[in-house]
Amino acid sequence: MILERLEKLPVGSFHYKLLIVTGLGWLFDSMDTGLISFVLPVLAKEWGLTPEQVGWIGSVGLIGMALGAVIAGTVADKFGRKNVFAATVILYSVSTGLCAVAWNYESLLFFRFLVGFGLGGELPVAATLMSEYAPAKLRGRFIVLLESFWGVGWLVSACISYLLIPEFGWKIAFWIGAMPAIYVFMIRLHMPESIRYLISRNRIDEAKETILMLEKKLGVKSEPFAPELTPAELGADKVAQPKFSTLWSSQFRTRTIMLWIAWFGIVYSYYGIFMWLPSIVFAQGFAVVKTFEYVLVMTLAQLPGYYAAAWLVDFIGRRYTLSLFLLMSGVCSYFFGNATDPINLLMWGAAMSFFNLGAWGVIYTYTPEMYPTSIRALGSGWAAGFGRIGGMLAPMLVGVLLANGVEMNMIFAMFASVFVIISAVVLGLGIESKQKSLEEIEIADAKA
């Protein structure tokens, strides 16, 4: 069987190259998200924007991300992971460049919507592709390492903002953010289509050619395929059809509910906190350059959070790691919101970054594993898309609350409560999938 040969491939240069190629897409996405959060305090002052308008700039991108995740996930199950991945990278890169020529508030909103659409479409498709190539015993680690590129992207955006924005103005950040369009050529050259996708679409000859190519690259002795094997025997996915209603069938309903709630809560809290993070630190009385320094230090804490999650996810499992990191995110965000001096602000901010971004790595690992190949990108896209609704609401809500005099500690108490709730949901409704092949999970589902 093709999939058996795929799972038996030794981890080698191909897997790490795929991790880097998809990870660069993650890095560029994160860089764009980080840039807008660092640009907002400067832009608000220059354009005289109200807190509500600043909130809308953050939220409109999330509206685009929600639509992009749903549409790209649906299209990727029909037309392939690779093509959709490349198209979304082009869209958000070009749109980011257009933000630099925005002539007023309304035009910037429109371009940020397009940026969000491309960004939201790329993330679940990239995670799906990586999960379909990573070997079962290391799949969790690979996906969390993929997500760790998000932390690197935030560091890049913080450095750009710290070094360039004070000197050259906010437009330079968007011009730099347009550069990933060139990276699409790497995607075309170095990223193969998902073998599981090819099989699910009955493109068996292409799947065989890809396996033979990978075996040659990884130094595995190849054997010819038996010509009499049928698509079903080759591992073609017949568990579910690529329809939205399948996500709510008795087989998948519980995990769909669990994932949608978890995604809503983690996106709501993340964007509510991190979109406003430079502005929040600025409100403590620091100059804008000092703000970038503080946020840079807090962002550095994301990387060990990813690496800790990458180890735990294959040791204690996806469900327990995700639940633990969400719970600790809630604890740290509460104390961050109540910090009254720079040391506590920095310490709890770093801890919040550690656990929150580690949780992001796990949820991107966990989500594709909950669905079979034929609806994997669809299910991942809808979960992420529903989560973006939380991301739309949170930045606007924070702006409204601040404009109405609500204290920062009360806002962070709200975010802490959300983290605790979704931690309990994951622990109560989640299933474990560590070190199982995607097909073993599907077989277990069918028997359940």
Coordinates of N, CA and C in Angstrom, one line a residue, residues 18 20-22 24-25 28 81-90 92 122 129 180-193:
L18 N 10.4 20.3 3.9 CA 9.0 20.6 3.9 C 8.6 21.4 5.1
I20 N 10.6 23.5 6.6 CA 11.1 24.9 6.4 C 10.3 25.6 5.4
V21 N 9.9 25.0 4.3 CA 9.1 25.6 3.3 C 7.7 26.1 3.8
T22 N 7.0 25.2 4.5 CA 5.7 25.5 5.1 C 5.9 26.5 6.2
L24 N 8.2 28.8 6.6 CA 8.5 30.2 6.1 C 7.2 30.9 5.8
G25 N 6.2 30.1 5.3 CA 4.9 30.7 5.1 C 4.3 31.1 6.4
F28 N 6.1 34.4 7.6 CA 5.6 35.6 6.9 C 4.3 36.0 7.3
R81 N -3.7 20.8 -1.9 CA -3.1 21.6 -0.8 C -2.1 22.6 -1.4
K82 N -1.2 22.1 -2.3 CA -0.1 22.9 -2.8 C -0.5 24.2 -3.6
N83 N -1.5 24.0 -4.5 CA -1.9 25.2 -5.3 C -2.6 26.2 -4.4
V84 N -3.4 25.8 -3.5 CA -4.1 26.7 -2.6 C -3.1 27.4 -1.7
F85 N -2.1 26.7 -1.2 CA -1.1 27.3 -0.3 C -0.4 28.4 -1.1
A86 N 0.0 28.2 -2.3 CA 0.7 29.2 -3.1 C -0.2 30.4 -3.4
A87 N -1.4 30.2 -3.7 CA -2.3 31.3 -4.1 C -2.6 32.2 -2.9
T88 N -2.7 31.6 -1.7 CA -3.0 32.4 -0.5 C -1.7 33.2 -0.1
V89 N -0.5 32.7 -0.3 CA 0.7 33.4 0.0 C 0.8 34.7 -0.9
I90 N 0.5 34.5 -2.2 CA 0.5 35.6 -3.2 C -0.5 36.7 -2.7
Y92 N -1.9 37.5 0.3 CA -1.6 38.3 1.4 C -0.4 39.1 1.2
E122 N -4.1 30.3 4.3 CA -2.8 29.6 4.2 C -2.5 28.7 5.4
L129 N -1.2 19.9 5.1 CA -0.2 19.3 4.3 C 1.0 18.7 5.1
P180 N 7.2 38.4 0.8 CA 7.0 37.0 0.7 C 6.4 36.5 -0.7
A181 N 5.9 37.4 -1.5 CA 5.4 37.0 -2.8 C 6.5 36.2 -3.6
I182 N 7.8 36.6 -3.4 CA 8.9 35.9 -4.1 C 9.0 34.5 -3.6
Y183 N 8.6 34.2 -2.4 CA 8.8 32.9 -1.8 C 7.9 31.8 -2.5
V184 N 6.9 32.3 -3.2 CA 6.0 31.3 -3.9 C 6.8 30.4 -4.9
F185 N 7.9 30.9 -5.4 CA 8.7 30.1 -6.3 C 9.3 28.9 -5.6
M186 N 9.6 29.1 -4.3 CA 10.1 28.0 -3.5 C 9.1 26.9 -3.3
I187 N 7.8 27.4 -3.1 CA 6.7 26.5 -2.9 C 6.6 25.6 -4.2
R188 N 6.6 26.2 -5.3 CA 6.4 25.5 -6.6 C 7.5 24.5 -6.8
L189 N 8.8 24.8 -6.4 CA 9.9 23.9 -6.7 C 10.1 22.8 -5.6
H190 N 9.8 23.1 -4.4 CA 10.2 22.2 -3.3 C 9.0 21.5 -2.5
M191 N 7.8 21.8 -2.9 CA 6.7 21.3 -2.1 C 5.8 20.3 -3.0
P192 N 5.8 19.0 -2.7 CA 5.0 18.1 -3.5 C 3.5 18.1 -3.0
E193 N 2.6 17.7 -3.8 CA 1.3 17.6 -3.4 C 1.1 16.5 -2.4

